[in-house]
């Protein structure tokens, strides 16, 4: 019988926590070994993804970055059994192992093999046990790269350039960069005239921090780039900011929670796009959409199953887990408040896309094979990106797939199209995965029997998750 935690003595608490931590390390090592075997033996068709990372992300609670790290370890440790032994013994974290593995796979060019083995062994020792310190390992790697990295000194080595862009759980974007001196000079030179303090007309000092001034300057540079006419195309269109928002939210200037919960029957779902915000966004395009059905039926005040009180409108709870059409939405970054959405929409062109009560664009029929720009916007409003369950790659990286193939007479209509990334487009064509448009006018996917013996239909990526009924 397991003793309740509150019944443990202080010594037992400490011992139990240490033991659980060790077992977690061993389980992580086993997961890496399992993923290594999956990577070797399980086909991409059965995974439903190009590799184990996508499968892990879609079937577990792992983030994409964590899943990618696990797969990288699973593949790389086959060539470095000494690092694998430390992980399997539970004496090294996978974070330290990933750091050492990266060095082992891409050592400094002029470091001889004997030196590589000695350095790796020393790093494993430094990363072993509770006394391990990441900064000491990084310091050793930096010294070795600076000493044996080749003819180019670090400030001129463009092969070391990196730029990481990570979306956080609270919907922000964190950037981390490491540039060579010339690239760094270009960036600082571009930022410099835009980061100077700007006192107010009455002489009040600019109270913005230097970091905030640099961030706003960087945003201004992006606005100018997206407004230029010579930028490259992606998916047949020049890159621009896409904004999706309901017509009701776009025109409701109250912008309050009370306004959001009103029983306005002019509900809608929509999308918009633009190259920026404010007066500089002269090339903005946008989309607002309107539904012909009323939303008041989902705001009926029926509080069965909810606590009594003023906030028991079940429709309001349902809206919390909508399909992205009940609030502003950005294809890359996700949800956006209605106030900021309206700010972006102040200076843009609107393209109407009429949606039904399920948030699906009403049919835009077309006799040609290719998907029009307006259809692509409508598909983006419905699918948000690759619709394959667990994928969700950005809409800019997707293609319109004909469910009933064009060569077999299938029309280029909304009820015969679904957005798929390149990999899943090929998977649907060359495997037993199936896709269909259901009664809710959204795509559903049927896995092959090798994935699910019961072949239970799965919702598209944008519609998966909790639903309040």
Short mmCIF file of C-alpha atoms in Angstrom, two decimals:
data_model
loop_
_atom_site.label_atom_id
_atom_site.label_comp_id
_atom_site.label_asym_id
_atom_site.label_seq_id
_atom_site.Cartn_x
_atom_site.Cartn_y
_atom_site.Cartn_z
CA UNK A 1 0.00 0.00 0.00
CA UNK A 2 1.41 3.37 -1.05
CA UNK A 3 1.91 5.84 1.75
CA UNK A 4 0.22 9.21 1.23
CA UNK A 5 2.68 12.01 0.66
CA UNK A 6 1.47 13.98 3.65
CA UNK A 7 2.28 10.95 5.86
CA UNK A 8 5.95 10.84 4.86
CA UNK A 9 8.62 12.08 7.22
CA UNK A 10 11.06 14.77 6.12
CA UNK A 11 13.74 12.16 5.37
CA UNK A 12 11.25 10.03 3.43
CA UNK A 13 10.12 13.06 1.41
CA UNK A 14 13.69 13.81 0.38
CA UNK A 15 14.50 10.18 -0.43
CA UNK A 16 11.27 9.67 -2.38
CA UNK A 17 11.73 12.82 -4.46
CA UNK A 18 15.31 11.80 -5.31
CA UNK A 19 14.20 8.27 -6.23
CA UNK A 20 11.36 9.51 -8.45
CA UNK A 21 13.75 11.90 -10.20
CA UNK A 22 16.16 9.04 -10.92
CA UNK A 23 13.35 6.89 -12.28
CA UNK A 24 12.24 9.75 -14.53
CA UNK A 25 15.77 9.88 -15.96
CA UNK A 26 15.65 6.14 -16.65
CA UNK A 27 12.21 6.41 -18.26
CA UNK A 28 13.45 9.23 -20.48
CA UNK A 29 16.34 6.99 -21.55
CA UNK A 30 13.88 4.22 -22.39
CA UNK A 31 11.73 6.64 -24.38
CA UNK A 32 14.78 7.61 -26.44
CA UNK A 33 15.50 3.92 -27.09
CA UNK A 34 11.88 3.30 -28.09
CA UNK A 35 11.88 6.29 -30.44
CA UNK A 36 15.12 5.04 -31.98
CA UNK A 37 13.44 1.72 -32.73
CA UNK A 38 10.31 3.45 -34.05
CA UNK A 39 12.49 5.59 -36.31
CA UNK A 40 14.09 2.44 -37.73
CA UNK A 41 11.12 0.08 -38.01
CA UNK A 42 7.84 2.01 -38.31
CA UNK A 43 6.97 3.36 -41.76
CA UNK A 44 6.07 6.99 -42.36
CA UNK A 45 2.70 5.88 -43.68
CA UNK A 46 1.84 4.22 -40.36
CA UNK A 47 3.18 7.15 -38.35
CA UNK A 48 1.23 9.59 -40.49
CA UNK A 49 4.19 11.98 -40.29
CA UNK A 50 7.61 12.38 -41.94
CA UNK A 51 9.25 11.15 -38.74
CA UNK A 52 8.70 10.29 -35.07
CA UNK A 53 8.83 13.93 -33.94
CA UNK A 54 5.49 14.84 -35.50
CA UNK A 55 3.93 11.62 -34.23
CA UNK A 56 5.20 12.27 -30.69
CA UNK A 57 3.82 15.81 -30.71
CA UNK A 58 0.40 14.69 -31.92
CA UNK A 59 -0.01 11.72 -29.55
CA UNK A 60 1.71 12.90 -26.34
CA UNK A 61 2.00 16.08 -24.29
CA UNK A 62 5.46 16.79 -25.70
CA UNK A 63 6.08 20.13 -27.38
CA UNK A 64 7.49 20.10 -30.95
CA UNK A 65 10.91 21.28 -29.75
CA UNK A 66 11.07 18.59 -27.04
CA UNK A 67 9.99 15.88 -29.50
CA UNK A 68 12.57 17.03 -32.04
CA UNK A 69 15.30 16.88 -29.37
CA UNK A 70 14.31 13.32 -28.43
CA UNK A 71 14.42 12.17 -32.06
CA UNK A 72 17.81 13.85 -32.59
CA UNK A 73 19.16 12.00 -29.55
CA UNK A 74 17.64 8.71 -30.69
CA UNK A 75 19.39 9.02 -34.05
CA UNK A 76 22.69 10.46 -32.86
CA UNK A 77 23.37 8.25 -29.85
CA UNK A 78 23.72 5.21 -32.12
CA UNK A 79 27.14 6.58 -33.10
CA UNK A 80 28.24 7.59 -29.59
CA UNK A 81 27.62 4.71 -27.15
CA UNK A 82 29.53 6.47 -24.35
CA UNK A 83 26.94 9.26 -24.26
CA UNK A 84 24.14 6.69 -24.53
CA UNK A 85 25.58 4.72 -21.58
CA UNK A 86 25.49 7.81 -19.36
CA UNK A 87 21.85 8.45 -20.25
CA UNK A 88 20.85 4.80 -19.79
CA UNK A 89 22.48 4.76 -16.36
CA UNK A 90 20.41 7.77 -15.35
CA UNK A 91 23.43 9.91 -14.46
CA UNK A 92 23.10 12.52 -17.25
CA UNK A 93 20.14 14.65 -18.29
CA UNK A 94 18.97 14.55 -21.89
CA UNK A 95 19.61 18.30 -22.14
CA UNK A 96 23.30 17.82 -21.34
CA UNK A 97 23.41 14.78 -23.62
CA UNK A 98 21.95 16.84 -26.48
CA UNK A 99 24.58 19.53 -25.91
CA UNK A 100 27.45 17.04 -25.98
CA UNK A 101 25.98 15.15 -28.92
CA UNK A 102 25.75 18.33 -30.99
CA UNK A 103 29.45 18.96 -30.33
CA UNK A 104 30.33 15.34 -31.15
CA UNK A 105 28.42 15.40 -34.44
CA UNK A 106 29.80 18.78 -35.56
CA UNK A 107 33.25 19.11 -33.95
CA UNK A 108 35.65 21.94 -34.80
CA UNK A 109 37.19 21.38 -38.22
CA UNK A 110 40.82 21.23 -37.09
CA UNK A 111 40.36 19.21 -33.89
CA UNK A 112 42.01 15.78 -34.45
CA UNK A 113 40.05 12.59 -33.77
CA UNK A 114 42.03 11.83 -30.61
CA UNK A 115 41.23 15.30 -29.31
CA UNK A 116 37.53 14.84 -30.10
CA UNK A 117 37.41 11.62 -28.07
CA UNK A 118 39.25 13.19 -25.14
CA UNK A 119 37.01 16.29 -25.18
CA UNK A 120 33.82 14.22 -25.37
CA UNK A 121 34.94 12.03 -22.45
CA UNK A 122 35.74 15.12 -20.37
CA UNK A 123 32.34 16.64 -21.16
CA UNK A 124 30.54 13.44 -20.17
CA UNK A 125 32.39 13.50 -16.85
CA UNK A 126 31.48 17.16 -16.33
CA UNK A 127 27.81 16.39 -17.12
CA UNK A 128 27.56 13.41 -14.79
CA UNK A 129 25.74 13.55 -11.47
CA UNK A 130 24.10 16.34 -9.47
CA UNK A 131 27.24 18.47 -9.71
CA UNK A 132 26.89 18.88 -13.47
CA UNK A 133 26.91 22.51 -14.66
CA UNK A 134 25.82 23.51 -18.15
CA UNK A 135 27.96 26.66 -18.23
CA UNK A 136 31.18 24.67 -17.78
CA UNK A 137 30.29 22.39 -20.68
CA UNK A 138 29.42 25.35 -22.91
CA UNK A 139 32.64 27.09 -21.93
CA UNK A 140 34.69 24.04 -22.97
CA UNK A 141 32.84 23.81 -26.29
CA UNK A 142 33.36 27.52 -26.97
CA UNK A 143 37.10 27.30 -26.25
CA UNK A 144 37.53 24.28 -28.50
CA UNK A 145 35.61 25.91 -31.36
CA UNK A 146 37.55 29.12 -31.04
CA UNK A 147 40.88 27.25 -31.01
CA UNK A 148 40.21 24.57 -33.62
CA UNK A 149 37.31 26.03 -35.57
CA UNK A 150 39.18 26.75 -38.78
CA UNK A 151 40.85 29.67 -40.50
CA UNK A 152 38.01 32.14 -39.98
CA UNK A 153 37.87 33.83 -36.58
CA UNK A 154 34.47 33.57 -34.82
CA UNK A 155 33.32 37.10 -35.79
CA UNK A 156 33.68 36.21 -39.50
CA UNK A 157 32.42 32.62 -39.46
CA UNK A 158 28.99 32.73 -41.12
CA UNK A 159 28.58 28.95 -40.66
CA UNK A 160 27.90 29.63 -36.97
CA UNK A 161 24.99 31.97 -37.67
CA UNK A 162 21.71 30.97 -36.02
CA UNK A 163 18.28 32.51 -35.56
CA UNK A 164 15.70 30.81 -33.36
CA UNK A 165 12.05 31.91 -33.27
CA UNK A 166 9.96 30.16 -30.60
CA UNK A 167 6.28 30.79 -29.91
CA UNK A 168 5.57 30.80 -26.19
CA UNK A 169 2.55 29.34 -24.41
CA UNK A 170 1.15 32.83 -23.83
CA UNK A 171 1.19 33.65 -27.55
CA UNK A 172 4.38 35.72 -27.76
CA UNK A 173 7.44 35.14 -29.94
CA UNK A 174 10.93 34.82 -28.44
CA UNK A 175 13.92 35.38 -30.72
CA UNK A 176 17.47 34.19 -30.10
CA UNK A 177 20.19 34.94 -32.60
CA UNK A 178 23.93 34.48 -33.09
CA UNK A 179 25.28 36.43 -36.10
CA UNK A 180 28.66 37.05 -37.64
CA UNK A 181 30.06 40.55 -37.39
CA UNK A 182 28.92 41.71 -40.85
CA UNK A 183 25.34 40.51 -40.41
CA UNK A 184 25.29 42.01 -36.93
CA UNK A 185 26.53 45.31 -38.32
CA UNK A 186 23.73 45.33 -40.91
CA UNK A 187 21.12 44.74 -38.23
CA UNK A 188 22.47 47.39 -35.85
CA UNK A 189 22.85 49.90 -38.68
CA UNK A 190 19.22 49.34 -39.71
CA UNK A 191 17.99 49.66 -36.12
CA UNK A 192 20.09 52.69 -35.17
CA UNK A 193 18.07 55.55 -36.73
CA UNK A 194 14.84 54.01 -35.44
CA UNK A 195 15.97 53.47 -31.85
CA UNK A 196 16.89 57.01 -30.87
CA UNK A 197 14.84 58.42 -27.98
CA UNK A 198 11.97 60.59 -29.25
CA UNK A 199 10.96 63.29 -26.76
CA UNK A 200 7.33 64.42 -26.88
CA UNK A 201 6.37 67.79 -28.41
CA UNK A 202 6.30 69.37 -24.96
CA UNK A 203 9.82 68.19 -24.23
CA UNK A 204 8.88 65.21 -22.08
CA UNK A 205 11.63 62.64 -22.19
CA UNK A 206 11.12 59.35 -24.00
CA UNK A 207 10.60 56.87 -21.17
CA UNK A 208 10.84 53.75 -23.34
CA UNK A 209 13.65 51.40 -22.41
CA UNK A 210 16.40 50.74 -24.99
CA UNK A 211 15.09 47.18 -25.37
CA UNK A 212 11.58 48.43 -26.11
CA UNK A 213 12.90 50.98 -28.62
CA UNK A 214 14.83 48.23 -30.43
CA UNK A 215 11.77 45.97 -30.49
CA UNK A 216 9.57 48.72 -31.95
CA UNK A 217 12.27 49.56 -34.49
CA UNK A 218 12.44 45.92 -35.56
CA UNK A 219 8.67 45.89 -36.04
CA UNK A 220 8.94 49.04 -38.17
CA UNK A 221 11.57 47.37 -40.37
CA UNK A 222 9.21 44.41 -40.86
CA UNK A 223 6.37 46.79 -41.81
CA UNK A 224 8.56 48.46 -44.43
CA UNK A 225 9.70 45.13 -45.86
CA UNK A 226 6.18 43.69 -46.08
CA UNK A 227 5.00 46.90 -47.77
CA UNK A 228 7.71 46.73 -50.44
CA UNK A 229 6.86 45.54 -53.93
CA UNK A 230 9.90 43.35 -54.61
CA UNK A 231 9.58 40.78 -51.84
CA UNK A 232 9.48 37.09 -52.90
CA UNK A 233 6.29 35.06 -53.15
CA UNK A 234 5.21 32.09 -51.06
CA UNK A 235 2.31 29.88 -52.04
CA UNK A 236 1.65 32.14 -55.03
CA UNK A 237 1.33 35.30 -52.92
CA UNK A 238 3.74 37.82 -51.48
CA UNK A 239 4.18 37.43 -47.71
CA UNK A 240 1.73 39.50 -45.72
CA UNK A 241 0.03 39.51 -42.35
CA UNK A 242 -3.22 37.53 -42.41
CA UNK A 243 -5.91 38.43 -39.91
CA UNK A 244 -9.10 36.41 -39.39
CA UNK A 245 -11.94 37.96 -37.44
CA UNK A 246 -15.73 37.86 -37.34
CA UNK A 247 -17.67 40.71 -38.85
CA UNK A 248 -19.46 41.18 -35.54
CA UNK A 249 -16.18 41.54 -33.62
CA UNK A 250 -14.75 43.77 -36.32
CA UNK A 251 -17.66 46.23 -36.13
CA UNK A 252 -18.50 45.96 -32.41
CA UNK A 253 -16.62 48.98 -31.08
CA UNK A 254 -17.48 48.21 -27.50
CA UNK A 255 -14.73 45.59 -27.29
CA UNK A 256 -15.90 44.39 -23.87
CA UNK A 257 -16.76 41.02 -22.44
CA UNK A 258 -20.38 42.14 -22.32
CA UNK A 259 -20.29 42.87 -26.04
CA UNK A 260 -18.76 39.46 -26.72
CA UNK A 261 -21.57 37.72 -24.88
CA UNK A 262 -24.44 39.56 -26.53
CA UNK A 263 -27.03 37.69 -28.50
CA UNK A 264 -26.34 39.58 -31.72
CA UNK A 265 -27.75 37.53 -34.57
CA UNK A 266 -25.35 39.06 -37.10
CA UNK A 267 -22.66 36.60 -36.21
CA UNK A 268 -19.94 35.73 -38.59
CA UNK A 269 -16.56 34.23 -39.03
CA UNK A 270 -13.89 35.58 -41.23
CA UNK A 271 -10.36 36.40 -42.14
CA UNK A 272 -8.23 39.28 -43.21
CA UNK A 273 -4.70 39.80 -44.39
CA UNK A 274 -2.32 42.68 -44.61
CA UNK A 275 1.29 43.70 -44.89
CA UNK A 276 1.26 45.53 -41.60
CA UNK A 277 -0.78 47.86 -39.45
CA UNK A 278 -1.30 51.59 -39.30
CA UNK A 279 -0.84 54.16 -42.04
CA UNK A 280 2.19 52.42 -43.55
CA UNK A 281 0.23 49.32 -44.55
CA UNK A 282 -0.80 50.58 -47.96
CA UNK A 283 -0.79 47.09 -49.47
CA UNK A 284 -2.94 45.46 -46.83
CA UNK A 285 -5.63 43.08 -47.96
CA UNK A 286 -8.18 41.55 -45.68
CA UNK A 287 -11.20 39.37 -45.28
CA UNK A 288 -14.26 39.73 -43.11
CA UNK A 289 -16.97 37.14 -43.18
CA UNK A 290 -20.57 36.90 -42.14
CA UNK A 291 -22.74 33.94 -41.28
CA UNK A 292 -26.35 33.72 -42.36
CA UNK A 293 -27.28 31.88 -39.17
CA UNK A 294 -27.80 33.41 -35.74
CA UNK A 295 -25.43 32.77 -32.87
CA UNK A 296 -28.07 33.45 -30.22
CA UNK A 297 -28.92 29.75 -30.21
CA UNK A 298 -25.52 29.06 -28.67
CA UNK A 299 -25.99 31.67 -25.99
CA UNK A 300 -29.20 30.35 -24.52
CA UNK A 301 -28.38 30.77 -20.86
CA UNK A 302 -28.96 27.06 -20.16
CA UNK A 303 -26.78 26.42 -17.14
CA UNK A 304 -27.35 22.69 -16.69
CA UNK A 305 -24.17 21.10 -15.45
CA UNK A 306 -22.59 24.48 -14.55
CA UNK A 307 -22.45 26.27 -11.23
CA UNK A 308 -25.19 28.78 -10.65
CA UNK A 309 -24.35 32.44 -10.84
CA UNK A 310 -24.03 35.27 -13.35
CA UNK A 311 -21.39 33.50 -15.48
CA UNK A 312 -23.30 30.30 -16.25
CA UNK A 313 -24.08 30.93 -19.93
CA UNK A 314 -23.10 27.62 -21.54
CA UNK A 315 -22.74 29.29 -24.89
CA UNK A 316 -20.01 31.51 -23.44
CA UNK A 317 -18.16 28.44 -22.21
CA UNK A 318 -18.52 26.82 -25.60
CA UNK A 319 -17.01 29.88 -27.26
CA UNK A 320 -13.86 29.43 -25.17
CA UNK A 321 -13.07 26.32 -27.20
CA UNK A 322 -14.21 27.49 -30.61
CA UNK A 323 -12.55 26.89 -33.93
CA UNK A 324 -10.68 30.16 -34.09
CA UNK A 325 -13.50 32.16 -35.66
CA UNK A 326 -14.82 33.75 -32.46
CA UNK A 327 -11.76 35.95 -31.89
CA UNK A 328 -9.03 37.54 -33.95
CA UNK A 329 -6.67 34.91 -35.27
CA UNK A 330 -3.24 34.98 -36.95
CA UNK A 331 -2.13 31.94 -38.98
CA UNK A 332 1.37 31.90 -37.45
CA UNK A 333 0.79 33.21 -33.93
CA UNK A 334 -2.80 32.21 -33.14
CA UNK A 335 -5.46 34.10 -31.13
CA UNK A 336 -5.52 37.91 -30.99
CA UNK A 337 -7.76 40.22 -29.00
CA UNK A 338 -10.55 41.99 -30.81
CA UNK A 339 -9.09 45.42 -29.97
CA UNK A 340 -5.76 44.64 -31.63
CA UNK A 341 -7.61 42.94 -34.50
CA UNK A 342 -9.65 46.07 -35.11
CA UNK A 343 -6.45 48.14 -34.99
CA UNK A 344 -4.91 45.98 -37.74
CA UNK A 345 -8.13 46.21 -39.75
CA UNK A 346 -8.21 50.02 -39.64
CA UNK A 347 -6.20 50.30 -42.85
CA UNK A 348 -6.75 47.21 -44.95
CA UNK A 349 -8.84 45.92 -47.80
CA UNK A 350 -11.64 43.51 -46.84
CA UNK A 351 -12.68 40.51 -48.90
CA UNK A 352 -16.01 39.03 -47.82
CA UNK A 353 -16.20 35.29 -47.30
CA UNK A 354 -19.63 34.09 -46.24
CA UNK A 355 -19.50 31.35 -43.59
CA UNK A 356 -22.13 28.88 -42.45
CA UNK A 357 -23.14 28.20 -38.85
CA UNK A 358 -20.20 25.78 -38.45
CA UNK A 359 -17.58 28.32 -39.45
CA UNK A 360 -17.03 26.86 -42.90
CA UNK A 361 -16.99 29.06 -46.02
CA UNK A 362 -20.06 28.69 -48.18
CA UNK A 363 -19.15 27.11 -51.49
CA UNK A 364 -16.99 29.15 -53.86
CA UNK A 365 -17.37 27.06 -57.01
CA UNK A 366 -14.74 27.11 -59.72
CA UNK A 367 -14.35 25.11 -62.88
CA UNK A 368 -10.55 25.46 -63.22
CA UNK A 369 -8.16 23.04 -61.55
CA UNK A 370 -6.12 25.53 -59.55
CA UNK A 371 -7.31 27.08 -56.30
CA UNK A 372 -7.89 30.82 -56.57
CA UNK A 373 -6.40 33.33 -54.15
CA UNK A 374 -9.86 33.94 -52.66
CA UNK A 375 -10.44 30.20 -52.24
CA UNK A 376 -7.04 29.87 -50.53
CA UNK A 377 -8.05 32.60 -48.09
CA UNK A 378 -11.37 30.86 -47.46
CA UNK A 379 -9.61 27.52 -46.92
CA UNK A 380 -7.21 29.21 -44.52
CA UNK A 381 -10.18 30.64 -42.61
CA UNK A 382 -11.62 27.13 -42.31
CA UNK A 383 -8.57 24.88 -41.90
CA UNK A 384 -6.04 27.43 -40.50
CA UNK A 385 -3.16 25.38 -41.94
CA UNK A 386 -2.50 21.75 -42.80
CA UNK A 387 -5.72 20.04 -41.73
CA UNK A 388 -4.14 16.61 -41.13
CA UNK A 389 -4.65 15.64 -37.46
CA UNK A 390 -1.65 16.68 -35.39
CA UNK A 391 0.11 18.63 -38.16
CA UNK A 392 -1.14 22.20 -38.50
CA UNK A 393 1.75 23.52 -40.59
CA UNK A 394 1.14 27.17 -41.56
CA UNK A 395 -1.26 27.84 -44.41
CA UNK A 396 1.56 29.41 -46.45
CA UNK A 397 3.21 25.97 -46.58
CA UNK A 398 0.11 24.11 -47.76
CA UNK A 399 -1.61 23.16 -51.00
CA UNK A 400 -5.27 22.73 -51.86
CA UNK A 401 -5.99 19.00 -52.20
CA UNK A 402 -8.93 17.76 -54.28
CA UNK A 403 -10.71 15.11 -52.19
CA UNK A 404 -12.43 13.82 -55.30
CA UNK A 405 -9.47 14.01 -57.65
CA UNK A 406 -9.59 16.60 -60.42
CA UNK A 407 -8.55 14.01 -63.00
CA UNK A 408 -11.58 11.91 -61.98
CA UNK A 409 -13.97 14.80 -62.45
CA UNK A 410 -13.73 16.37 -59.00
CA UNK A 411 -14.57 20.09 -58.98
CA UNK A 412 -12.45 22.85 -57.48
CA UNK A 413 -15.16 23.67 -54.94
CA UNK A 414 -14.83 24.40 -51.23
CA UNK A 415 -16.63 21.17 -50.32
CA UNK A 416 -14.05 19.22 -52.33
CA UNK A 417 -10.88 20.94 -51.07
CA UNK A 418 -8.69 20.64 -47.99
CA UNK A 419 -5.39 22.30 -47.08
CA UNK A 420 -2.49 19.84 -46.74
CA UNK A 421 1.26 20.30 -46.40
CA UNK A 422 3.48 18.62 -48.96
CA UNK A 423 4.09 15.49 -46.90
CA UNK A 424 0.45 14.89 -45.99
CA UNK A 425 -0.66 15.71 -49.53
CA UNK A 426 1.54 12.87 -50.75
CA UNK A 427 0.45 10.64 -47.86
CA UNK A 428 -3.23 11.02 -48.76
CA UNK A 429 -2.47 10.21 -52.40
CA UNK A 430 -0.23 7.20 -51.77
CA UNK A 431 -1.62 5.50 -48.64
CA UNK A 432 -4.89 4.24 -47.19
CA UNK A 433 -5.56 7.46 -45.27
CA UNK A 434 -8.86 9.00 -46.40
CA UNK A 435 -10.35 12.48 -46.05
CA UNK A 436 -13.92 13.64 -46.48
CA UNK A 437 -16.04 16.72 -45.81
CA UNK A 438 -18.60 15.87 -43.13
CA UNK A 439 -22.03 17.35 -42.43
CA UNK A 440 -20.37 20.17 -40.49
CA UNK A 441 -18.60 21.22 -43.74
CA UNK A 442 -15.17 20.57 -42.22
CA UNK A 443 -12.62 17.92 -43.24
CA UNK A 444 -12.40 14.64 -41.31
CA UNK A 445 -9.71 11.99 -41.73
CA UNK A 446 -9.99 8.19 -41.59
CA UNK A 447 -6.77 6.38 -40.66
CA UNK A 448 -5.85 3.06 -42.26
CA UNK A 449 -6.46 -0.15 -40.34
CA UNK A 450 -2.73 -0.43 -39.65
CA UNK A 451 -3.00 2.77 -37.58
CA UNK A 452 -6.46 2.24 -36.09
CA UNK A 453 -8.16 -1.16 -36.54
CA UNK A 454 -11.55 0.52 -36.00
CA UNK A 455 -10.78 3.33 -38.48
CA UNK A 456 -12.47 5.96 -36.34
CA UNK A 457 -12.72 9.35 -38.14
CA UNK A 458 -10.51 12.10 -36.72
CA UNK A 459 -11.19 15.82 -36.78
CA UNK A 460 -8.94 18.19 -38.66
CA UNK A 461 -6.05 19.72 -36.75
CA UNK A 462 -7.70 23.11 -36.21
CA UNK A 463 -10.84 21.55 -34.70
CA UNK A 464 -9.20 18.95 -32.47
CA UNK A 465 -9.20 19.45 -28.72
CA UNK A 466 -11.73 20.09 -25.95
CA UNK A 467 -15.27 20.99 -26.87
CA UNK A 468 -17.94 22.22 -24.49
CA UNK A 469 -21.39 20.85 -25.29
#
